[in-house]
JSON list of C-alpha atoms in Angstrom, two decimals:
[
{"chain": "A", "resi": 1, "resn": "UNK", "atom": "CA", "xyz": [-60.52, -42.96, -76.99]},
{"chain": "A", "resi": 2, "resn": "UNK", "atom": "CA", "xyz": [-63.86, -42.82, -74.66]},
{"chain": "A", "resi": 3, "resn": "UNK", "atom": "CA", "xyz": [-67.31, -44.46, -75.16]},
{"chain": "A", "resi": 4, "resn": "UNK", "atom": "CA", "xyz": [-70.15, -43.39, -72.86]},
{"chain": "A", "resi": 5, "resn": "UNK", "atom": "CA", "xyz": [-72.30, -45.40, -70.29]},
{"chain": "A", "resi": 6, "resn": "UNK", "atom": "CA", "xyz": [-75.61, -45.14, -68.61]},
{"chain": "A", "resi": 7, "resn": "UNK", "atom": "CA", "xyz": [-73.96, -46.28, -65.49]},
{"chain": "A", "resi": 8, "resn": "UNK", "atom": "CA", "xyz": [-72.90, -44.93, -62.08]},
{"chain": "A", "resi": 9, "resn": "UNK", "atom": "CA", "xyz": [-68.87, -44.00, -61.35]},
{"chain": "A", "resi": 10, "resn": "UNK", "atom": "CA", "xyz": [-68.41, -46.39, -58.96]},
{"chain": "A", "resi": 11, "resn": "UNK", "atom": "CA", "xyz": [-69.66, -49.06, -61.21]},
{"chain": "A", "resi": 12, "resn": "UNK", "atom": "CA", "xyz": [-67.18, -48.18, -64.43]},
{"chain": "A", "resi": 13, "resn": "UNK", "atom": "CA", "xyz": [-64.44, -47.95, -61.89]},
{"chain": "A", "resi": 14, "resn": "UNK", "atom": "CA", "xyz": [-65.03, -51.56, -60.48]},
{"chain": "A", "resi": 15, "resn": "UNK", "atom": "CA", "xyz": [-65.22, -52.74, -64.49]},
{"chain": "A", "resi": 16, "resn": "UNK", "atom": "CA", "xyz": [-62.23, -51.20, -65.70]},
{"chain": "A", "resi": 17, "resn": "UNK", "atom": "CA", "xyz": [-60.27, -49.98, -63.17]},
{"chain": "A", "resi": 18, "resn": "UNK", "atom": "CA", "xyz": [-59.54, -52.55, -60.17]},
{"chain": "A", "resi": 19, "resn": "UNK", "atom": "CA", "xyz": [-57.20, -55.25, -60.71]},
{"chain": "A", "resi": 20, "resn": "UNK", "atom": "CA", "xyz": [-59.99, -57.59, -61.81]},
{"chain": "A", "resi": 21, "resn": "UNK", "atom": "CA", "xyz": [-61.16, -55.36, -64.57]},
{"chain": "A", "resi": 22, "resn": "UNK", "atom": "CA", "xyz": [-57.39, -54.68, -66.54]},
{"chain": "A", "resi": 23, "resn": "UNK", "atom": "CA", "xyz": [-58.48, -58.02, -68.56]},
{"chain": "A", "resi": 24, "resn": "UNK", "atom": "CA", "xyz": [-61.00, -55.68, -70.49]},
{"chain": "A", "resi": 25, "resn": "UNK", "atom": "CA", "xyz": [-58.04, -53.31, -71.61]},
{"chain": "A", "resi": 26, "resn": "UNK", "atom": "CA", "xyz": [-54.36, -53.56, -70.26]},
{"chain": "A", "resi": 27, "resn": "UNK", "atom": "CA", "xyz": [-53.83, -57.45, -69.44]},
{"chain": "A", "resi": 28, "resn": "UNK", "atom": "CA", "xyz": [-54.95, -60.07, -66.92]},
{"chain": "A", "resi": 29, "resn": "UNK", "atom": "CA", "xyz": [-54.03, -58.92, -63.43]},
{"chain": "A", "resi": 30, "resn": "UNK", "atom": "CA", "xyz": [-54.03, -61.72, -60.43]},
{"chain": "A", "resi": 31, "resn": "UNK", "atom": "CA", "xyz": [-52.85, -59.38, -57.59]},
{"chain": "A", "resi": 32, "resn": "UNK", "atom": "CA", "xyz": [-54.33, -55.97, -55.83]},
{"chain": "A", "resi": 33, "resn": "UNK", "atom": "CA", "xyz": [-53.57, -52.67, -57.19]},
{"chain": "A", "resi": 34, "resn": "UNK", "atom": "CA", "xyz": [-51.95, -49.96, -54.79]},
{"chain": "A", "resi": 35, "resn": "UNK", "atom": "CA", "xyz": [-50.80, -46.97, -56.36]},
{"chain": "A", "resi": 36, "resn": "UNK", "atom": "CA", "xyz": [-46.22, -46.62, -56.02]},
{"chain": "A", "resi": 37, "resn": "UNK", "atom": "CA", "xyz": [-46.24, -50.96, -56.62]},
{"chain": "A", "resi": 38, "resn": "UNK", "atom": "CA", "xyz": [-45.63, -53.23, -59.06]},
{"chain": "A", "resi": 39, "resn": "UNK", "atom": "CA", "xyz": [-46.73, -55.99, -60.75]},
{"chain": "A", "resi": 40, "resn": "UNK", "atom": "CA", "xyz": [-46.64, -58.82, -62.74]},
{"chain": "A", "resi": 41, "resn": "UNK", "atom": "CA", "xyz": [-49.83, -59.26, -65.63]},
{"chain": "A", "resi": 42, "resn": "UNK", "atom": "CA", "xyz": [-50.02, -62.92, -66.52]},
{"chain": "A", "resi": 43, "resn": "UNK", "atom": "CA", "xyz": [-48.17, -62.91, -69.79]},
{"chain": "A", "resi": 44, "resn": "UNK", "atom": "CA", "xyz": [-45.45, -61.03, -67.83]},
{"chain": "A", "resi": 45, "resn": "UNK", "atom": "CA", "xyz": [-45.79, -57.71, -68.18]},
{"chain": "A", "resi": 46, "resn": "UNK", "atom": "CA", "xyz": [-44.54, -55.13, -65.47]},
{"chain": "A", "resi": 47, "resn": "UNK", "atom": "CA", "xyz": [-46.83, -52.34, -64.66]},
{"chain": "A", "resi": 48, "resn": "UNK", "atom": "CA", "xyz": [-46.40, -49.75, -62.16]},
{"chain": "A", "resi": 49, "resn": "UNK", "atom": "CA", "xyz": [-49.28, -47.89, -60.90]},
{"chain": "A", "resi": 50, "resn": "UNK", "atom": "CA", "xyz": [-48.37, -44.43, -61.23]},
{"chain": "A", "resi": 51, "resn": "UNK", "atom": "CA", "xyz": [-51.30, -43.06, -60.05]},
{"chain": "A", "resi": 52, "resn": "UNK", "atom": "CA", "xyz": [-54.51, -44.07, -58.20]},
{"chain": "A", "resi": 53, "resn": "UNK", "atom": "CA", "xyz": [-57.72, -41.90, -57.48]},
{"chain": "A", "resi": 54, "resn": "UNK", "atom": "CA", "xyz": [-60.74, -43.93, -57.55]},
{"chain": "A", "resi": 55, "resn": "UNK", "atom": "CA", "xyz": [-63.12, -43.78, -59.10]},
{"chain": "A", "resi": 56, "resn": "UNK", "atom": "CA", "xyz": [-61.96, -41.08, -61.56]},
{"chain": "A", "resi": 57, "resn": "UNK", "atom": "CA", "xyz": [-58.01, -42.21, -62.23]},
{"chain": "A", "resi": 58, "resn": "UNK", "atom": "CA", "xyz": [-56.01, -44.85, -63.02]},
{"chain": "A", "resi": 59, "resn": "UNK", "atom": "CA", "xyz": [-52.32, -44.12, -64.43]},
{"chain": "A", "resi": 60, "resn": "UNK", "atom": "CA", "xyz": [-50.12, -47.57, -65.25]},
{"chain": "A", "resi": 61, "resn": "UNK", "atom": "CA", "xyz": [-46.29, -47.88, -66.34]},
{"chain": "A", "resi": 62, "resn": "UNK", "atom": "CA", "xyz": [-45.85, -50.72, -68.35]},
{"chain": "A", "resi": 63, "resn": "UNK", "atom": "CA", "xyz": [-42.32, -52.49, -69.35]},
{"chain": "A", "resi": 64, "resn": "UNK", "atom": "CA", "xyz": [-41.53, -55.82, -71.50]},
{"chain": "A", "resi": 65, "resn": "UNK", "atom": "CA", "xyz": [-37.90, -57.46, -72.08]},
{"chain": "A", "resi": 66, "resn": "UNK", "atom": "CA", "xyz": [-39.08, -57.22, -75.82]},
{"chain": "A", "resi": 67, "resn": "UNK", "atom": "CA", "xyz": [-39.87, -53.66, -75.93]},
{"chain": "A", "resi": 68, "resn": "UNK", "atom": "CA", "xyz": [-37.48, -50.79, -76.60]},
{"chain": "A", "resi": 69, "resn": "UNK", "atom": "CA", "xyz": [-39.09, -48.41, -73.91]},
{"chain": "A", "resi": 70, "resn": "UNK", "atom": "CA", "xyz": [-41.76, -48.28, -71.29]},
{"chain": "A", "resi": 71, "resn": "UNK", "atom": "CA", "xyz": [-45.23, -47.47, -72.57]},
{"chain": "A", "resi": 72, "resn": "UNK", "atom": "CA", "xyz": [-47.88, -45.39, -70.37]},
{"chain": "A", "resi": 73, "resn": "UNK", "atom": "CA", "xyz": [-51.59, -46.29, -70.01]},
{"chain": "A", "resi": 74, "resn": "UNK", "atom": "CA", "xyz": [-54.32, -44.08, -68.44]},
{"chain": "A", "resi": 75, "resn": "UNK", "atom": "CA", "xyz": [-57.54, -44.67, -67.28]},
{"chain": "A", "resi": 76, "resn": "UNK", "atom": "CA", "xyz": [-60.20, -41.84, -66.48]},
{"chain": "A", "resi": 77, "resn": "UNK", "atom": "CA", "xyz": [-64.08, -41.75, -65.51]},
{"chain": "A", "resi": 78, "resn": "UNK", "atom": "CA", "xyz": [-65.48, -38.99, -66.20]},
{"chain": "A", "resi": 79, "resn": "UNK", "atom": "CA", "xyz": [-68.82, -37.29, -65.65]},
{"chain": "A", "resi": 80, "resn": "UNK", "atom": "CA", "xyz": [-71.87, -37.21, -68.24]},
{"chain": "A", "resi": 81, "resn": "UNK", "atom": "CA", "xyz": [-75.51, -36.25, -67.72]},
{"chain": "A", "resi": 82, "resn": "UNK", "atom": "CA", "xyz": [-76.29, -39.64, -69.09]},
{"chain": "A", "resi": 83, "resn": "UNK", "atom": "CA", "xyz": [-73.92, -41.47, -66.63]},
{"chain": "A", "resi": 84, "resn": "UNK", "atom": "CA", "xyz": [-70.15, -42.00, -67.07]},
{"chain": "A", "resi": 85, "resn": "UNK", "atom": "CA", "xyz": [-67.41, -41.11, -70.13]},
{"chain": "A", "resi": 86, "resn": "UNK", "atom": "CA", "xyz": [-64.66, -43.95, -69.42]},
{"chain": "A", "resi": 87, "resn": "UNK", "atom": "CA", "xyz": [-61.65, -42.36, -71.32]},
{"chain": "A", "resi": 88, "resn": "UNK", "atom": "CA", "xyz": [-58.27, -44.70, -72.47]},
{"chain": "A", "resi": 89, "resn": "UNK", "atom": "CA", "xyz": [-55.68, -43.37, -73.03]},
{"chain": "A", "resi": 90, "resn": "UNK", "atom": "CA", "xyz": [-51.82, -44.59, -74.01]},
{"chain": "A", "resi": 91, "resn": "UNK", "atom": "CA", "xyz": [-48.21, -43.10, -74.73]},
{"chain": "A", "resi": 92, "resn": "UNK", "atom": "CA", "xyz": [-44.89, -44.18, -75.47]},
{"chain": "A", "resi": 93, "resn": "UNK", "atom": "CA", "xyz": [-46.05, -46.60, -78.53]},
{"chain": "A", "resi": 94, "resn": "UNK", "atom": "CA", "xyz": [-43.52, -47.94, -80.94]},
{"chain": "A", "resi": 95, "resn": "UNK", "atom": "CA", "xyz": [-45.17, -46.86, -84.20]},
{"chain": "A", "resi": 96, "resn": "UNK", "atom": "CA", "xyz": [-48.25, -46.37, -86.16]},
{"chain": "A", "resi": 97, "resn": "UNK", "atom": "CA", "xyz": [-48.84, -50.27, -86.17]},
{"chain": "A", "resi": 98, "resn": "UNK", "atom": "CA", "xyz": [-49.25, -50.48, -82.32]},
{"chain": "A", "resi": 99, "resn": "UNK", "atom": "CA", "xyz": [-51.13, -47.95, -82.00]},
{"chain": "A", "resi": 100, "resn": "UNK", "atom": "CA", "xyz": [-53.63, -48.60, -84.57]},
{"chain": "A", "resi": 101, "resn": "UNK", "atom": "CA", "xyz": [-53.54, -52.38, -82.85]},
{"chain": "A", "resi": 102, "resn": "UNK", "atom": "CA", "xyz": [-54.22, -50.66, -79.35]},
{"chain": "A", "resi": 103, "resn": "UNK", "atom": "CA", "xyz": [-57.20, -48.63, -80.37]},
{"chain": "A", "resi": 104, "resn": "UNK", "atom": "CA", "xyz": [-58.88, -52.03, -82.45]},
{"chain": "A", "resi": 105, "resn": "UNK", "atom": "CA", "xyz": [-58.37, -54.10, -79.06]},
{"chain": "A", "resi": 106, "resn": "UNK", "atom": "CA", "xyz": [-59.39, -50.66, -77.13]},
{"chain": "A", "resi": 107, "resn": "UNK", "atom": "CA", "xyz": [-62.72, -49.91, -79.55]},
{"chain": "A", "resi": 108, "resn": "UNK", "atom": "CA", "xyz": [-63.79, -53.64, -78.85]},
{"chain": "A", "resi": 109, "resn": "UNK", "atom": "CA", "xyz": [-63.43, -53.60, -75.36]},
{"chain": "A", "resi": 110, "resn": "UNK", "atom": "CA", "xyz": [-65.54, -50.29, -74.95]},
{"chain": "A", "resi": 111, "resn": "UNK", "atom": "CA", "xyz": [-67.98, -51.50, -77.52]},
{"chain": "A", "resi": 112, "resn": "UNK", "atom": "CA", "xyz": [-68.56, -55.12, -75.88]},
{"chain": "A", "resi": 113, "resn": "UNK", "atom": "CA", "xyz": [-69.36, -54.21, -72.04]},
{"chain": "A", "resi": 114, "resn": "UNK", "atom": "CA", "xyz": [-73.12, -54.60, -72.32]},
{"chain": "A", "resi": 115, "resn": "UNK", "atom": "CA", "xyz": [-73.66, -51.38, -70.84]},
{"chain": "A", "resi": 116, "resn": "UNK", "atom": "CA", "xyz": [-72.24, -49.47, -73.91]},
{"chain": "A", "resi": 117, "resn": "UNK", "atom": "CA", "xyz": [-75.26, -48.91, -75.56]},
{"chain": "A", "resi": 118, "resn": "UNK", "atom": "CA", "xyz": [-77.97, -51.34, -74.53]},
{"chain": "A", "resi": 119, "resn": "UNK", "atom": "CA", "xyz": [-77.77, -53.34, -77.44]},
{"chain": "A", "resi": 120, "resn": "UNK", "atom": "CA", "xyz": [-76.90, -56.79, -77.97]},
{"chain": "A", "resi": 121, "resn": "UNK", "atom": "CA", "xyz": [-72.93, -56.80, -79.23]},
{"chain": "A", "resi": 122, "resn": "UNK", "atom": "CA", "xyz": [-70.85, -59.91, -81.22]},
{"chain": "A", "resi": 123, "resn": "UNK", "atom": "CA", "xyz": [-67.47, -60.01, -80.85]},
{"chain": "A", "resi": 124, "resn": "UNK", "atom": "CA", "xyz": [-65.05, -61.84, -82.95]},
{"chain": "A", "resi": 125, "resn": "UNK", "atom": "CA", "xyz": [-61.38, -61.83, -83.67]},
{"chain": "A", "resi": 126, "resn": "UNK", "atom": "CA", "xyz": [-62.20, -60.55, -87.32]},
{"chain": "A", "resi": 127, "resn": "UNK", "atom": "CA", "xyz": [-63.42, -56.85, -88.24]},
{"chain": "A", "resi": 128, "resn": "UNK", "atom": "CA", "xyz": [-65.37, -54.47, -86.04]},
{"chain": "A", "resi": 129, "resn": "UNK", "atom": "CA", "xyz": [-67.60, -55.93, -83.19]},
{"chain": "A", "resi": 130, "resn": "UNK", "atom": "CA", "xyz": [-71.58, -56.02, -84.98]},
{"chain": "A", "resi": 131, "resn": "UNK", "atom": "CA", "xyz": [-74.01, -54.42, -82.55]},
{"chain": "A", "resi": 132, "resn": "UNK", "atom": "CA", "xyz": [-77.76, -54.51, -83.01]},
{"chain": "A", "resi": 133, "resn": "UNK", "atom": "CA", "xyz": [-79.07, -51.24, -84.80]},
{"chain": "A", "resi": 134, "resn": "UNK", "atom": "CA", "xyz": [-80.78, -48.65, -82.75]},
{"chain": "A", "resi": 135, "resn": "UNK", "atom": "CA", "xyz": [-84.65, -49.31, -82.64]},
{"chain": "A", "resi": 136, "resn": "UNK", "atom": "CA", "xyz": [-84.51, -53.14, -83.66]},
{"chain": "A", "resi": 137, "resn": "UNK", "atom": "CA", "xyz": [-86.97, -55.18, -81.81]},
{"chain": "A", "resi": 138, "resn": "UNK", "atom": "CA", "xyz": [-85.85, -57.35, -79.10]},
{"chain": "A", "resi": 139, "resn": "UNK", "atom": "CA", "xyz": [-82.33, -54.84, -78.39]},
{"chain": "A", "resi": 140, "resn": "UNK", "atom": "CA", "xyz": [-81.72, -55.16, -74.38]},
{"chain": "A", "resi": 141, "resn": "UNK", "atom": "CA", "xyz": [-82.15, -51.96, -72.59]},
{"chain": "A", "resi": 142, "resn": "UNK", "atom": "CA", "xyz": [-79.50, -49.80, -70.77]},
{"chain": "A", "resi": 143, "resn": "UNK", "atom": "CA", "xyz": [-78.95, -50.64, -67.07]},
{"chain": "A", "resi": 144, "resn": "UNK", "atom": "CA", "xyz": [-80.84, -48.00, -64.67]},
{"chain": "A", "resi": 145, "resn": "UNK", "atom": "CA", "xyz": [-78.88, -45.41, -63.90]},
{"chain": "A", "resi": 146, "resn": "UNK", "atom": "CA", "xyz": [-77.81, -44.82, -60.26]},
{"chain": "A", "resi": 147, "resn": "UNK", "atom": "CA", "xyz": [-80.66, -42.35, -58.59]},
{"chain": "A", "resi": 148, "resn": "UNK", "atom": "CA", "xyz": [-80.50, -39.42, -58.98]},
{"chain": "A", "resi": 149, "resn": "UNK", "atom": "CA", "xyz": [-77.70, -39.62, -61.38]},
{"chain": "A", "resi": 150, "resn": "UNK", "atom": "CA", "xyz": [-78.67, -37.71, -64.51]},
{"chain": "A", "resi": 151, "resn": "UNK", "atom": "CA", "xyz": [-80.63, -35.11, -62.64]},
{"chain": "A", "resi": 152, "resn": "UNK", "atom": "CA", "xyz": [-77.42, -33.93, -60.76]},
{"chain": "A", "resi": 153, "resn": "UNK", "atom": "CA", "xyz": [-75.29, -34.06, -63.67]},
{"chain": "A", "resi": 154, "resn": "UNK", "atom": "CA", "xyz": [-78.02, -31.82, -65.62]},
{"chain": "A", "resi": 155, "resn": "UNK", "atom": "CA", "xyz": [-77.93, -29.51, -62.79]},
{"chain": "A", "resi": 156, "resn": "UNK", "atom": "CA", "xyz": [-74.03, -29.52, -62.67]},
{"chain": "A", "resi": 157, "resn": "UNK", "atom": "CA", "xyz": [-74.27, -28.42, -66.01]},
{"chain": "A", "resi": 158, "resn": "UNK", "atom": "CA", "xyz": [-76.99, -26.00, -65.97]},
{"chain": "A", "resi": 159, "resn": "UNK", "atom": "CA", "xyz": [-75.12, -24.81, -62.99]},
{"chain": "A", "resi": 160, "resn": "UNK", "atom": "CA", "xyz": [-70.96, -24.46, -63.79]},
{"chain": "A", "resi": 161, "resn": "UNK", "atom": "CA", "xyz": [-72.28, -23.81, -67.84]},
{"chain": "A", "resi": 162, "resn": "UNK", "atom": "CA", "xyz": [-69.60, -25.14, -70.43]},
{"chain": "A", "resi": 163, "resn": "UNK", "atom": "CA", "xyz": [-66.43, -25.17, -68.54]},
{"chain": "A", "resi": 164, "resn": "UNK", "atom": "CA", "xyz": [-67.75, -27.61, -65.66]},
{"chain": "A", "resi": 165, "resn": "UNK", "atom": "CA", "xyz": [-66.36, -27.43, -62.19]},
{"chain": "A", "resi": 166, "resn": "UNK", "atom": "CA", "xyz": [-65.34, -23.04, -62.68]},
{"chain": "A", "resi": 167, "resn": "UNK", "atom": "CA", "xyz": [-66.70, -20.80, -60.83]},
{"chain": "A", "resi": 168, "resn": "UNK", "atom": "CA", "xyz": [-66.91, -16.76, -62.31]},
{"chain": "A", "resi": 169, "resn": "UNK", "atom": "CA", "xyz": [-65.35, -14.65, -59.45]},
{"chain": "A", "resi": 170, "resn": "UNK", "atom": "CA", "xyz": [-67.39, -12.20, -57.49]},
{"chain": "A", "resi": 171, "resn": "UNK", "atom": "CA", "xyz": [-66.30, -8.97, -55.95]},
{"chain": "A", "resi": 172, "resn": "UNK", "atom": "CA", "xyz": [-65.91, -9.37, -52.41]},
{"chain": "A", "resi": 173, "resn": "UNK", "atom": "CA", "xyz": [-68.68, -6.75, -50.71]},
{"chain": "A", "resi": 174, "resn": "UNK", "atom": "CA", "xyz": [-66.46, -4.08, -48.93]},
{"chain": "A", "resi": 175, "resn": "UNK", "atom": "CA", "xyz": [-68.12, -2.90, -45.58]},
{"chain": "A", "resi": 176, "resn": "UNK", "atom": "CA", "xyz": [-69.30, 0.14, -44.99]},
{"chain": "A", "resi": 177, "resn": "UNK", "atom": "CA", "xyz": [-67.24, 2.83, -44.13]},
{"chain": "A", "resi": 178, "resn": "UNK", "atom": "CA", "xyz": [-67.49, 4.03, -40.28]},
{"chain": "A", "resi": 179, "resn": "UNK", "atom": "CA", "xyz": [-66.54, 7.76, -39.36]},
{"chain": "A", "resi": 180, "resn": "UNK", "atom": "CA", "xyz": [-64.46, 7.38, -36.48]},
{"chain": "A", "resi": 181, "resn": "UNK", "atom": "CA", "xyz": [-65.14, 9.93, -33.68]},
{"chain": "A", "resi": 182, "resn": "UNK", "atom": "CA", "xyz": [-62.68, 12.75, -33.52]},
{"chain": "A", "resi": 183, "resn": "UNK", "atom": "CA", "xyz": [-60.10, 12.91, -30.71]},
{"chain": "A", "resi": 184, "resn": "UNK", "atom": "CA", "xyz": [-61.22, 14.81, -27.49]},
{"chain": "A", "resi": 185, "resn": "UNK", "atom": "CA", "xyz": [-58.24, 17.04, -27.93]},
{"chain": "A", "resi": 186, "resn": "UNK", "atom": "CA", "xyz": [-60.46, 19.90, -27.16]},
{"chain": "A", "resi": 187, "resn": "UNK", "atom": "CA", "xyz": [-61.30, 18.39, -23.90]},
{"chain": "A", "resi": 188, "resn": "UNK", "atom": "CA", "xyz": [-57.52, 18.03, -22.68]},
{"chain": "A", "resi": 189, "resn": "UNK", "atom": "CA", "xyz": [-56.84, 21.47, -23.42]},
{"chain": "A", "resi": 190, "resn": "UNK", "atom": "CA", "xyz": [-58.72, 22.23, -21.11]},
{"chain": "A", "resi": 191, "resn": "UNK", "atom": "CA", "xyz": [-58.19, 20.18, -18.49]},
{"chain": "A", "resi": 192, "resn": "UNK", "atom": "CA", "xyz": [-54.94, 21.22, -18.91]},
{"chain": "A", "resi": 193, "resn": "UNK", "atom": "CA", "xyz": [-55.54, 25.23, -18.62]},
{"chain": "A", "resi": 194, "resn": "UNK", "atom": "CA", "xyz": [-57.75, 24.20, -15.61]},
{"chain": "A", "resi": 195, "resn": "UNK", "atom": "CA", "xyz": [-54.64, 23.02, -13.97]},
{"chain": "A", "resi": 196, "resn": "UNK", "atom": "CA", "xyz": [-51.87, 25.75, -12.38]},
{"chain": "A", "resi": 197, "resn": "UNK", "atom": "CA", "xyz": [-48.44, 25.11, -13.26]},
{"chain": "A", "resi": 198, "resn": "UNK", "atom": "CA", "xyz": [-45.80, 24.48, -10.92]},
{"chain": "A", "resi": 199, "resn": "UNK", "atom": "CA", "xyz": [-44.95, 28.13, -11.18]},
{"chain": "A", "resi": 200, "resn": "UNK", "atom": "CA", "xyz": [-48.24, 29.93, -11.23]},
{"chain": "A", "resi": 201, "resn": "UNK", "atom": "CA", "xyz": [-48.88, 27.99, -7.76]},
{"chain": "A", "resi": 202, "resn": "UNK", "atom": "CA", "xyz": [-45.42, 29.19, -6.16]},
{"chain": "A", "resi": 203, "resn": "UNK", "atom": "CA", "xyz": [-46.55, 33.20, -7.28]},
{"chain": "A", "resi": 204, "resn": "UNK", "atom": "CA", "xyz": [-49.78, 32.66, -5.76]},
{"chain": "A", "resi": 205, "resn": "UNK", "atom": "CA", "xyz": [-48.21, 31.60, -2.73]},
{"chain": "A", "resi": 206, "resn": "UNK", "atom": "CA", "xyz": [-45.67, 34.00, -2.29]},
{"chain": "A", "resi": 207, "resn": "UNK", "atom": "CA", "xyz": [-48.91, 36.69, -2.72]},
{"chain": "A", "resi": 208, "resn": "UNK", "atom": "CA", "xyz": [-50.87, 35.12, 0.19]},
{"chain": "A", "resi": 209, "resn": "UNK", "atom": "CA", "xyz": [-48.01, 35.60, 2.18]}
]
């Protein structure tokens, strides 16, 4: 499940995924969060954090006494030209039930952070959460986005095309081909017939004499 935001990374991260922030969607959470520990959530559940890359990826083990098996939560902000995607994701649910009980408690907790949509947003325990239709008069407006934020994810866009952050391989330029310059193998030769051997020298001698 993901709902977008007109908000900066650093921003969704420090909402939803520091320690302070797992109220919205895992549990409350009284201690730090360094990725290989564990801890306790207030009603007692475990977690392990699996993995940690802020501000992009959170990764959480979670274990009960009640439940059968461990369950697996994930976290991810992503880039949008309009701000930030914050993706949830879970695995290792019981059954339909849970999981359908998840993504209610999930869809609320996306839906009511105030910088969902812009609009004014009741929650309550029963149905869907009742936002203010798009247009109605007195609807709050989206926080500002971060500078510069939607005019460098345009132009990451514009740039990388569909499959963002891929780059289409270029043929390295070979260089140009140098003649090398031939051997001076001419030049020994004669240097060489220049030179008297050993045995033309003794003749030449023996001549003199």
């Amino acid at each position: 499940m993901r709902r977008s935001f007109a908000v900066g990374s650093e921003m969704a991260w420090a909402a939803w995924g520091e320690a302070s922030g797992l109220v919205r969607w895992v549990g409350a959470c009284a201690h730090a969060l360094t990725e290989g520990e564990q801890v306790a959530l207030v009603d007692g559940t475990r977690i392990q954090v699996v993995r940690q890359v802020p501000p992009k990826q959170l990764r959480l083990r979670m274990e009960r006494d009640e439940w059968p098996r461990a369950r697996t939560v994930q976290l991810r902000v992503l880039p949008s030209v309009h701000g930030v995607t914050v993706a949830l994701h879970a695995e290792g649910l019981p059954d339909a039930d849970a999981r359908e009980e998840l993504l209610a408690r999930w869809t609320r907790a996306l839906e009511s952070w105030n910088a969902f949509s812009g609009r004014t947003v009741e929650v309550t325990r029963e149905g869907a959460p009742k936002r203010e239709p798009a247009g109605k008069k007195g609807a709050k407006k989206p926080p500002a986005l971060e500078q510069g934020l939607a005019e460098q994810g345009a132009a990451l866009l514009k740039k990388h095309g569909p499959a963002r952050g891929t780059k289409k391989a270029v043929a390295a330029k070979q260089p140009r081909a140098v003649k090398k310059a031939p051997v001076a193998k001419k030049v020994v030769a004669a240097k060489k017939a220049a030179t008297p051997s050993r045995a033309g020298r003794r003749k030449t001698s023996g001549r003199t004499k």
